[in-house]
Amino acid sequence: MMKRKVPADVISDEAQSERKKDKRKRMSIKRKKRASTGTMDEKSGSVSSLASTVTSCESVMSEDENVPDNMLDVTAVLCPPVTPRTSSLSRSTTFFKKPALPLSLLQVSEEDAATPTNSPLPPPPPQTTALDSNTASLPLPPPLAGRAYTVSVALPGSICDNAQSPELRTYLAGQIARALAIFNVDEVVIFNDNPGVKVRGKAFEGVTKKTNANIVLARILQYLETPQYLRKALFPHHPDLKYAGLLNPLDCPHHMRREEKYPFREGVVLKRPTKKGKGSFVDCGIDKEVYIDKELIPGMRVTVRMDNESYNGKFYKGTAVSPDAPRKELGTYWGYRVRLADTFSATFTESSYKEGYDLTIGTSDKGDSVDSVDIRHFKHVLIFLGGLQGLEPAIESDESLKETEPRTLFDYYLNTCPNQGSRTIRTEEALMITLTALRKQLTDNGLD
């Protein structure tokens, strides 16, 4: 028996109806997806405005030449791609970052800046930025009358032994250097208060617990006092200076920038051939070398009186002078010199000045109150500070001293911090306290 054939038009109608049902389902799914992404026709108003904003921003940024290269894609920021919750963010995902604005959009005209606003908050204070040594410079103090008197400070190098690490030792030396520069100290003497240690001996091996603290302190103080542009020539790599980069700069008047003009500058003699007896060339930290009238040893540090108008296209001209010339002629503080003393008594006898020290001041909690003492006039004053145990152990350990009573060794024996609230005052703290307490009397009684 033969099977009955289904008409072709009946099959096509059934298949067509199935296709229509599938199409309606697909359209329904597409509508739901479009409604969730906000791209349906009924929401075309907001989406079109957003798209126009994106287009305008892209056009502005493409025309602006000041746009940085690392600017983010605006389209990716305003219309972030939808990522599944389970997927992890890759390095290329940038829609959480804030886009950088063109420089032209950040500039404010003078008229807008002068227009007052109704904001209840006061205008922010002007921002200050760190000075770049190549583009800006700090103004030097106004020139004063010449200063003839000097201030010297003596302290033991053993204070570095109390530091627990090389970093802390270096920072301690930086604190002392800052105090010396702030109060215009002209000389610092580091004396040895340990009879079993020699200040001058074999080559130093670096900052460790077994090294000579006197030399450590002296080298760091010298390094900080030297202008930055001379340090490479005067200080080779050394273990003592490993952590010198952690220290705050002194920024003294003689630490000048390249473009500054001043009557004096510090320099180092160059190893450059010249005619015998016809002078030397000096690197003073400016764009050209300076020719001085004296023939000096290469590598020597020298103070130069500058002739800023003598530039001939190749070099400047100058004159080698004493390091005390800026202080004596202009009253400008020109840093401190560092001196090592083998014993406590050598601090007095090995003076840097021909006349010696005409005024000595010792400090101790057993001394007289600084508030009740008026010091006399002087030309060269020397102020002593003690170590962990004060000045008494340093005096007793010096065999060349016949007198061990501190009051008989100094012109004044002062307590510069009466009624102290702590049992002990560290040497770096006592230095600041002493110089603060004596500042006015030193200024008033110094002979010019």
CSV table of C-alpha atoms in Angstrom, one decimal:
chain,number,residue,atom,x,y,z
A,1,MET,CA,0.0,0.0,0.0
A,2,MET,CA,1.5,3.3,-1.0
A,3,LYS,CA,1.9,6.2,1.5
A,4,ARG,CA,0.0,9.4,0.9
A,5,LYS,CA,2.2,12.3,-0.1
A,6,VAL,CA,1.9,15.6,1.8
A,7,PRO,CA,1.3,18.6,-0.5
A,8,ALA,CA,4.3,20.9,-1.0
A,9,ASP,CA,2.4,24.0,-0.1
A,10,VAL,CA,1.4,22.5,3.2
A,11,ILE,CA,5.0,21.8,4.1
A,12,SER,CA,6.2,25.2,3.1
A,13,ASP,CA,3.5,26.9,5.3
A,14,GLU,CA,4.4,24.9,8.4
A,15,ALA,CA,8.1,25.6,7.9
A,16,GLN,CA,7.4,29.2,7.3
A,17,SER,CA,5.5,29.5,10.5
A,18,GLU,CA,8.3,27.9,12.4
A,19,ARG,CA,10.7,30.3,10.9
A,20,LYS,CA,8.5,33.2,11.9
A,21,LYS,CA,8.3,32.0,15.5
A,22,ASP,CA,12.1,31.6,15.7
A,23,LYS,CA,12.6,35.0,14.2
A,24,ARG,CA,10.2,36.6,16.8
A,25,LYS,CA,12.1,34.9,19.6
A,26,ARG,CA,15.4,36.2,18.2
A,27,MET,CA,14.0,39.7,17.9
A,28,SER,CA,12.7,39.6,21.4
A,29,ILE,CA,16.1,38.5,22.7
A,30,LYS,CA,17.8,41.3,20.8
A,31,ARG,CA,15.3,43.9,22.1
A,32,LYS,CA,16.1,42.8,25.7
A,33,LYS,CA,19.8,43.1,25.1
A,34,ARG,CA,19.5,46.5,23.5
A,35,ALA,CA,17.3,47.7,26.3
A,36,SER,CA,20.0,46.7,28.8
A,37,THR,CA,22.8,48.4,26.9
A,38,GLY,CA,20.8,51.6,26.2
A,39,THR,CA,20.9,51.5,22.4
A,40,MET,CA,17.2,51.0,21.6
A,41,ASP,CA,15.4,53.5,19.5
A,42,GLU,CA,13.3,54.9,22.3
A,43,LYS,CA,16.5,55.8,24.2
A,44,SER,CA,18.3,57.1,21.1
A,45,GLY,CA,18.0,60.7,22.4
A,46,SER,CA,20.4,60.3,25.4
A,47,VAL,CA,22.6,57.9,23.6
A,48,SER,CA,23.0,60.2,20.6
A,49,SER,CA,23.9,63.1,22.8
A,50,LEU,CA,26.5,61.0,24.6
A,51,ALA,CA,27.9,59.9,21.2
A,52,SER,CA,28.0,63.5,20.0
A,53,THR,CA,29.9,64.4,23.2
A,54,VAL,CA,32.4,61.7,22.6
A,55,THR,CA,32.8,62.8,19.0
A,56,SER,CA,33.4,66.4,19.9
A,57,CYS,CA,35.9,65.6,22.6
A,58,GLU,CA,37.8,63.3,20.2
A,59,SER,CA,37.9,66.1,17.6
A,60,VAL,CA,39.2,68.7,20.1
A,61,MET,CA,41.8,66.3,21.4
A,62,SER,CA,43.0,65.4,18.0
A,63,GLU,CA,43.4,69.1,17.0
A,64,ASP,CA,45.2,70.0,20.2
A,65,GLU,CA,48.9,69.7,19.9
A,66,ASN,CA,49.6,69.9,23.6
A,67,VAL,CA,47.8,66.6,24.4
A,68,PRO,CA,50.3,64.3,26.2
A,69,ASP,CA,51.1,61.0,24.5
A,70,ASN,CA,49.9,59.0,27.5
A,71,MET,CA,46.3,60.4,27.4
A,72,LEU,CA,43.6,57.8,27.7
A,73,ASP,CA,41.0,57.1,25.1
A,74,VAL,CA,38.0,59.3,25.9
A,75,THR,CA,35.6,56.7,24.3
A,76,ALA,CA,36.9,54.0,26.6
A,77,VAL,CA,36.4,56.3,29.6
A,78,LEU,CA,32.9,57.6,28.9
A,79,CYS,CA,31.6,54.3,27.4
A,80,PRO,CA,33.5,51.5,29.2
A,81,PRO,CA,33.2,48.0,27.8
A,82,VAL,CA,31.0,45.6,29.8
A,83,THR,CA,33.1,42.8,31.2
A,84,PRO,CA,31.8,39.8,33.0
A,85,ARG,CA,32.1,39.8,36.8
A,86,THR,CA,34.1,36.7,36.8
A,87,SER,CA,36.8,38.0,34.4
A,88,SER,CA,39.9,39.6,35.9
A,89,LEU,CA,41.1,43.1,34.8
A,90,SER,CA,43.9,43.2,32.4
A,91,ARG,CA,46.7,45.8,32.0
A,92,SER,CA,44.8,47.4,29.1
A,93,THR,CA,41.7,48.1,31.2
A,94,THR,CA,41.8,52.0,31.6
A,95,PHE,CA,38.2,53.0,32.4
A,96,PHE,CA,39.0,53.3,36.1
A,97,LYS,CA,41.6,56.0,35.4
A,98,LYS,CA,40.9,59.7,35.2
A,99,PRO,CA,41.7,61.1,31.8
A,100,ALA,CA,44.3,63.8,31.5
A,101,LEU,CA,43.0,67.1,30.2
A,102,PRO,CA,44.6,69.2,27.5
A,103,LEU,CA,46.8,72.0,28.8
A,104,SER,CA,44.6,74.5,26.9
A,105,LEU,CA,41.6,73.5,29.0
A,106,LEU,CA,43.6,74.1,32.3
A,107,GLN,CA,44.7,77.6,31.4
A,108,VAL,CA,42.7,80.5,33.0
A,109,SER,CA,42.6,83.9,31.4
A,110,GLU,CA,43.5,87.0,33.4
A,111,GLU,CA,39.9,88.3,33.2
A,112,ASP,CA,38.5,85.1,34.6
A,113,ALA,CA,41.1,85.1,37.4
A,114,ALA,CA,40.2,88.7,38.4
A,115,THR,CA,36.4,88.0,38.4
A,116,PRO,CA,35.2,87.5,41.9
A,117,THR,CA,33.2,84.3,42.6
A,118,ASN,CA,30.3,83.6,45.0
A,119,SER,CA,32.1,80.6,46.5
A,120,PRO,CA,32.0,80.7,50.4
A,121,LEU,CA,35.5,79.2,50.6
A,122,PRO,CA,38.5,81.5,50.6
A,123,PRO,CA,40.9,81.3,47.6
A,124,PRO,CA,43.6,78.7,48.0
A,125,PRO,CA,47.1,79.9,48.9
A,126,PRO,CA,49.6,80.2,46.0
A,127,GLN,CA,51.5,77.0,45.5
A,128,THR,CA,55.3,76.9,45.9
A,129,THR,CA,57.5,74.5,44.1
A,130,ALA,CA,61.0,73.4,44.9
A,131,LEU,CA,63.7,75.4,43.2
A,132,ASP,CA,65.6,73.8,40.4
A,133,SER,CA,69.3,74.5,40.5
A,134,ASN,CA,69.4,74.9,36.8
A,135,THR,CA,66.5,77.4,36.4
A,136,ALA,CA,66.1,79.3,39.7
A,137,SER,CA,68.2,80.5,42.6
A,138,LEU,CA,67.6,81.6,46.2
A,139,PRO,CA,68.4,85.2,46.8
A,140,LEU,CA,71.5,85.8,48.9
A,141,PRO,CA,71.2,87.7,52.2
A,142,PRO,CA,71.6,91.4,51.8
A,143,PRO,CA,75.3,92.5,52.3
A,144,LEU,CA,76.1,93.8,55.7
A,145,ALA,CA,79.1,95.4,57.2
A,146,GLY,CA,82.2,93.3,57.4
A,147,ARG,CA,82.5,90.9,60.4
A,148,ALA,CA,86.0,90.5,62.0
A,149,TYR,CA,85.1,88.3,65.0
A,150,THR,CA,84.8,84.6,64.7
A,151,VAL,CA,82.8,81.9,66.6
A,152,SER,CA,84.3,78.4,67.1
A,153,VAL,CA,82.7,75.3,68.6
A,154,ALA,CA,84.6,72.3,70.1
A,155,LEU,CA,82.9,69.0,70.7
A,156,PRO,CA,84.1,65.3,71.0
A,157,GLY,CA,83.8,62.9,68.1
A,158,SER,CA,82.8,60.1,70.5
A,159,ILE,CA,79.2,61.3,70.3
A,160,CYS,CA,78.9,59.2,67.1
A,161,ASP,CA,79.6,56.0,69.2
A,162,ASN,CA,76.2,56.4,70.7
A,163,ALA,CA,74.5,55.9,67.4
A,164,GLN,CA,73.2,52.4,66.7
A,165,SER,CA,73.8,52.2,62.9
A,166,PRO,CA,75.9,53.9,60.2
A,167,GLU,CA,72.7,55.7,59.0
A,168,LEU,CA,72.1,57.2,62.4
A,169,ARG,CA,75.7,58.3,62.7
A,170,THR,CA,75.5,60.0,59.4
A,171,TYR,CA,72.2,61.7,60.3
A,172,LEU,CA,73.7,62.9,63.6
A,173,ALA,CA,76.6,64.5,61.8
A,174,GLY,CA,74.0,66.2,59.5
A,175,GLN,CA,72.2,67.7,62.5
A,176,ILE,CA,75.4,69.2,63.8
A,177,ALA,CA,76.3,70.6,60.4
A,178,ARG,CA,72.9,72.2,60.1
A,179,ALA,CA,73.2,73.9,63.5
A,180,LEU,CA,76.7,75.2,62.7
A,181,ALA,CA,75.5,76.8,59.5
A,182,ILE,CA,72.3,78.2,60.9
A,183,PHE,CA,74.2,80.1,63.7
A,184,ASN,CA,77.2,81.2,61.5
A,185,VAL,CA,79.8,79.2,63.2
A,186,ASP,CA,83.2,79.7,61.5
A,187,GLU,CA,85.1,76.8,62.9
A,188,VAL,CA,84.4,73.4,64.4
A,189,VAL,CA,87.0,71.5,66.4
A,190,ILE,CA,86.6,67.8,67.0
A,191,PHE,CA,88.7,66.7,70.0
A,192,ASN,CA,89.5,63.3,71.2
A,193,ASP,CA,88.2,62.4,74.6
A,194,ASN,CA,89.3,58.8,74.5
A,195,PRO,CA,93.0,58.4,75.4
A,196,GLY,CA,93.1,54.9,73.8
A,197,VAL,CA,92.2,56.2,70.3
A,198,LYS,CA,94.5,58.1,68.0
A,199,VAL,CA,92.9,60.7,65.8
A,200,ARG,CA,95.7,60.6,63.2
A,201,GLY,CA,96.8,57.1,62.2
A,202,LYS,CA,96.3,54.5,59.5
A,203,ALA,CA,93.9,54.9,56.7
A,204,PHE,CA,90.3,54.9,57.7
A,205,GLU,CA,88.3,51.8,56.7
A,206,GLY,CA,84.7,53.0,56.9
A,207,VAL,CA,81.8,53.5,59.3
A,208,THR,CA,81.6,50.5,61.7
A,209,LYS,CA,81.5,50.1,65.4
A,210,LYS,CA,85.3,49.7,65.6
A,211,THR,CA,86.2,52.8,63.5
A,212,ASN,CA,87.4,56.2,64.7
A,213,ALA,CA,84.4,58.3,65.3
A,214,ASN,CA,86.4,61.5,65.2
A,215,ILE,CA,87.4,61.0,61.6
A,216,VAL,CA,83.9,59.9,60.6
A,217,LEU,CA,82.4,63.1,62.0
A,218,ALA,CA,85.1,65.3,60.5
A,219,ARG,CA,84.7,63.9,57.0
A,220,ILE,CA,80.9,64.2,56.9
A,221,LEU,CA,81.1,67.8,58.2
A,222,GLN,CA,83.6,68.7,55.5
A,223,TYR,CA,81.5,67.0,52.8
A,224,LEU,CA,78.4,68.9,53.8
A,225,GLU,CA,80.2,72.3,53.9
A,226,THR,CA,81.6,71.9,50.4
A,227,PRO,CA,79.5,73.3,47.6
A,228,GLN,CA,77.8,70.6,45.6
A,229,TYR,CA,79.6,71.3,42.3
A,230,LEU,CA,83.0,70.7,44.0
A,231,ARG,CA,82.2,67.5,45.8
A,232,LYS,CA,83.0,65.1,43.0
A,233,ALA,CA,86.4,66.6,42.5
A,234,LEU,CA,87.3,66.9,46.2
A,235,PHE,CA,85.7,63.8,47.7
A,236,PRO,CA,86.2,60.4,46.0
A,237,HIS,CA,83.9,57.5,46.9
A,238,HIS,CA,84.4,56.6,50.5
A,239,PRO,CA,82.5,54.3,53.0
A,240,ASP,CA,82.0,57.2,55.4
A,241,LEU,CA,79.9,59.1,52.8
A,242,LYS,CA,77.7,56.1,51.8
A,243,TYR,CA,74.6,57.6,53.4
A,244,ALA,CA,75.4,61.3,52.9
A,245,GLY,CA,72.6,61.5,50.4
A,246,LEU,CA,70.1,61.1,53.2
A,247,LEU,CA,71.2,64.4,54.8
A,248,ASN,CA,69.6,67.8,54.5
A,249,PRO,CA,71.7,70.3,52.5
A,250,LEU,CA,73.2,73.3,54.3
A,251,ASP,CA,72.3,75.7,51.5
A,252,CYS,CA,74.9,78.3,52.7
A,253,PRO,CA,75.5,81.5,50.8
A,254,HIS,CA,78.6,80.0,49.2
A,255,HIS,CA,76.6,77.0,47.8
A,256,MET,CA,75.8,79.0,44.7
A,257,ARG,CA,73.8,78.1,41.6
A,258,ARG,CA,75.3,78.2,38.2
A,259,GLU,CA,73.6,81.4,37.0
A,260,GLU,CA,74.2,83.4,40.2
A,261,LYS,CA,76.6,86.4,40.2
A,262,TYR,CA,78.4,87.3,43.3
A,263,PRO,CA,81.8,88.9,44.1
A,264,PHE,CA,83.1,85.6,45.5
A,265,ARG,CA,82.9,82.0,44.5
A,266,GLU,CA,84.4,78.7,45.7
A,267,GLY,CA,86.3,76.7,43.1
A,268,VAL,CA,88.8,73.9,42.6
A,269,VAL,CA,92.1,74.3,40.7
A,270,LEU,CA,92.1,72.3,37.4
A,271,LYS,CA,94.9,70.3,35.9
A,272,ARG,CA,95.1,72.4,32.8
A,273,PRO,CA,98.5,73.4,31.3
A,274,THR,CA,99.4,77.1,31.5
A,275,LYS,CA,102.6,79.0,31.2
A,276,LYS,CA,104.9,78.6,34.2
A,277,GLY,CA,104.2,81.2,36.8
A,278,LYS,CA,101.3,82.7,34.8
A,279,GLY,CA,98.4,81.5,36.9
A,280,SER,CA,95.9,78.7,37.0
A,281,PHE,CA,92.4,77.8,35.8
A,282,VAL,CA,89.7,77.1,38.3
A,283,ASP,CA,86.3,75.4,38.1
A,284,CYS,CA,83.9,77.7,40.0
A,285,GLY,CA,80.7,75.9,39.0
A,286,ILE,CA,79.7,78.2,36.1
A,287,ASP,CA,79.5,77.7,32.4
A,288,LYS,CA,83.2,78.8,31.7
A,289,GLU,CA,86.4,78.3,33.7
A,290,VAL,CA,88.0,81.1,35.7
A,291,TYR,CA,91.6,82.2,35.2
A,292,ILE,CA,93.4,83.4,38.5
A,293,ASP,CA,96.7,85.2,38.9
A,294,LYS,CA,98.4,82.6,41.1
A,295,GLU,CA,99.8,79.2,40.2
A,296,LEU,CA,98.3,76.7,42.6
A,297,ILE,CA,98.4,72.9,43.0
A,298,PRO,CA,95.7,71.1,40.9
A,299,GLY,CA,92.9,69.7,43.1
A,300,MET,CA,93.2,72.5,45.7
A,301,ARG,CA,90.1,74.3,46.9
A,302,VAL,CA,90.3,78.1,46.6
A,303,THR,CA,88.2,81.1,47.2
A,304,VAL,CA,88.0,83.4,44.1
A,305,ARG,CA,87.2,87.1,43.8
A,306,MET,CA,85.2,87.2,40.6
A,307,ASP,CA,85.5,89.7,37.9
A,308,ASN,CA,82.1,89.1,36.2
A,309,GLU,CA,82.7,91.7,33.5
A,310,SER,CA,86.0,90.2,32.3
A,311,TYR,CA,84.5,87.4,30.1
A,312,ASN,CA,86.3,87.3,26.8
A,313,GLY,CA,84.4,84.4,25.2
A,314,LYS,CA,86.7,81.7,26.5
A,315,PHE,CA,87.0,82.2,30.3
A,316,TYR,CA,86.5,84.7,33.2
A,317,LYS,CA,89.2,86.3,35.3
A,318,GLY,CA,89.5,86.3,39.0
A,319,THR,CA,91.8,86.6,42.0
A,320,ALA,CA,92.6,84.0,44.6
A,321,VAL,CA,91.8,85.4,48.1
A,322,SER,CA,91.6,84.2,51.7
A,323,PRO,CA,88.4,82.2,52.7
A,324,ASP,CA,87.8,84.9,55.3
A,325,ALA,CA,87.5,87.7,52.7
A,326,PRO,CA,83.7,87.4,52.2
A,327,ARG,CA,83.2,87.5,55.9
A,328,LYS,CA,85.6,90.4,56.6
A,329,GLU,CA,84.5,92.5,53.6
A,330,LEU,CA,80.8,91.9,53.2
A,331,GLY,CA,79.8,90.2,56.4
A,332,THR,CA,78.6,87.1,54.4
A,333,TYR,CA,78.8,83.8,56.1
A,334,TRP,CA,81.2,81.6,54.1
A,335,GLY,CA,80.9,78.2,55.8
A,336,TYR,CA,83.0,76.6,58.5
A,337,ARG,CA,86.4,75.0,58.7
A,338,VAL,CA,87.0,71.6,60.4
A,339,ARG,CA,89.9,70.9,62.7
A,340,LEU,CA,90.9,67.7,64.5
A,341,ALA,CA,92.6,67.8,68.0
A,342,ASP,CA,94.4,64.8,69.4
A,343,THR,CA,93.7,65.8,73.0
A,344,PHE,CA,91.5,68.2,74.9
A,345,SER,CA,94.4,70.6,75.5
A,346,ALA,CA,95.3,70.7,71.8
A,347,THR,CA,92.0,72.4,71.2
A,348,PHE,CA,93.5,75.5,72.9
A,349,THR,CA,97.1,75.3,71.8
A,350,GLU,CA,96.6,74.5,68.1
A,351,SER,CA,94.4,77.5,67.2
A,352,SER,CA,93.6,78.4,63.6
A,353,TYR,CA,94.2,82.1,64.5
A,354,LYS,CA,97.5,83.7,65.2
A,355,GLU,CA,96.1,85.6,68.2
A,356,GLY,CA,94.5,82.5,69.6
A,357,TYR,CA,91.2,82.4,71.4
A,358,ASP,CA,90.6,85.4,73.7
A,359,LEU,CA,87.4,84.0,75.1
A,360,THR,CA,86.5,80.4,76.1
A,361,ILE,CA,83.1,79.2,77.3
A,362,GLY,CA,82.5,75.7,78.8
A,363,THR,CA,79.0,74.3,79.1
A,364,SER,CA,77.7,71.9,81.7
A,365,ASP,CA,74.6,71.4,83.9
A,366,LYS,CA,76.9,72.2,86.8
A,367,GLY,CA,77.8,75.6,85.5
A,368,ASP,CA,76.3,79.1,86.2
A,369,SER,CA,73.0,80.0,84.7
A,370,VAL,CA,73.4,81.7,81.3
A,371,ASP,CA,70.6,84.2,82.3
A,372,SER,CA,72.8,85.8,85.0
A,373,VAL,CA,76.0,86.2,83.0
A,374,ASP,CA,77.1,88.9,80.6
A,375,ILE,CA,80.1,87.9,78.5
A,376,ARG,CA,82.9,90.4,77.7
A,377,HIS,CA,84.0,91.6,74.3
A,378,PHE,CA,86.0,89.2,72.2
A,379,LYS,CA,87.5,88.7,68.8
A,380,HIS,CA,87.8,84.9,68.7
A,381,VAL,CA,85.5,82.9,71.0
A,382,LEU,CA,85.6,79.1,71.5
A,383,ILE,CA,82.6,77.3,72.9
A,384,PHE,CA,83.0,73.8,74.4
A,385,LEU,CA,80.4,71.0,74.5
A,386,GLY,CA,80.8,67.7,76.2
A,387,GLY,CA,80.0,64.1,75.2
A,388,LEU,CA,77.8,61.5,76.9
A,389,GLN,CA,79.3,62.2,80.3
A,390,GLY,CA,80.0,65.9,79.8
A,391,LEU,CA,83.3,67.8,79.7
A,392,GLU,CA,84.7,66.3,83.0
A,393,PRO,CA,85.8,62.9,81.6
A,394,ALA,CA,87.5,64.6,78.6
A,395,ILE,CA,89.5,66.9,81.0
A,396,GLU,CA,90.5,64.1,83.3
A,397,SER,CA,91.7,61.8,80.5
A,398,ASP,CA,94.1,64.5,79.2
A,399,GLU,CA,97.5,63.8,80.9
A,400,SER,CA,99.0,67.1,79.8
A,401,LEU,CA,96.6,69.1,81.9
A,402,LYS,CA,97.7,69.8,85.5
A,403,GLU,CA,94.4,71.4,86.5
A,404,THR,CA,91.3,69.2,86.2
A,405,GLU,CA,88.8,71.7,87.6
A,406,PRO,CA,86.6,72.8,84.7
A,407,ARG,CA,85.9,76.3,86.1
A,408,THR,CA,89.6,77.2,86.1
A,409,LEU,CA,90.1,76.2,82.4
A,410,PHE,CA,87.4,78.5,80.9
A,411,ASP,CA,86.6,82.1,81.1
A,412,TYR,CA,82.9,81.2,81.6
A,413,TYR,CA,81.4,77.9,82.8
A,414,LEU,CA,77.7,78.1,81.9
A,415,ASN,CA,74.5,76.1,82.1
A,416,THR,CA,72.7,77.1,79.0
A,417,CYS,CA,69.5,75.3,79.8
A,418,PRO,CA,68.6,75.8,83.5
A,419,ASN,CA,65.8,73.8,85.0
A,420,GLN,CA,66.0,71.2,82.3
A,421,GLY,CA,63.1,68.7,82.2
A,422,SER,CA,65.2,65.7,81.1
A,423,ARG,CA,68.1,64.1,83.0
A,424,THR,CA,70.3,64.3,79.9
A,425,ILE,CA,70.6,66.6,76.9
A,426,ARG,CA,72.2,65.1,73.8
A,427,THR,CA,75.1,67.0,72.3
A,428,GLU,CA,73.3,67.9,69.1
A,429,GLU,CA,70.5,69.3,71.3
A,430,ALA,CA,72.9,71.1,73.5
A,431,LEU,CA,74.5,72.7,70.5
A,432,MET,CA,71.3,74.3,69.3
A,433,ILE,CA,70.3,75.4,72.9
A,434,THR,CA,73.7,76.9,73.6
A,435,LEU,CA,74.0,78.9,70.4
A,436,THR,CA,70.5,80.1,70.8
A,437,ALA,CA,71.1,81.3,74.3
A,438,LEU,CA,74.3,83.0,73.4
A,439,ARG,CA,73.4,84.4,70.0
A,440,LYS,CA,72.5,87.9,71.1
A,441,GLN,CA,75.5,88.3,73.4
A,442,LEU,CA,77.9,87.0,70.8
A,443,THR,CA,76.5,89.4,68.2
A,444,ASP,CA,76.6,92.4,70.6
A,445,ASN,CA,80.1,91.7,72.1
A,446,GLY,CA,82.0,90.7,69.0
A,447,LEU,CA,84.7,93.1,68.0
A,448,ASP,CA,84.6,94.4,64.4
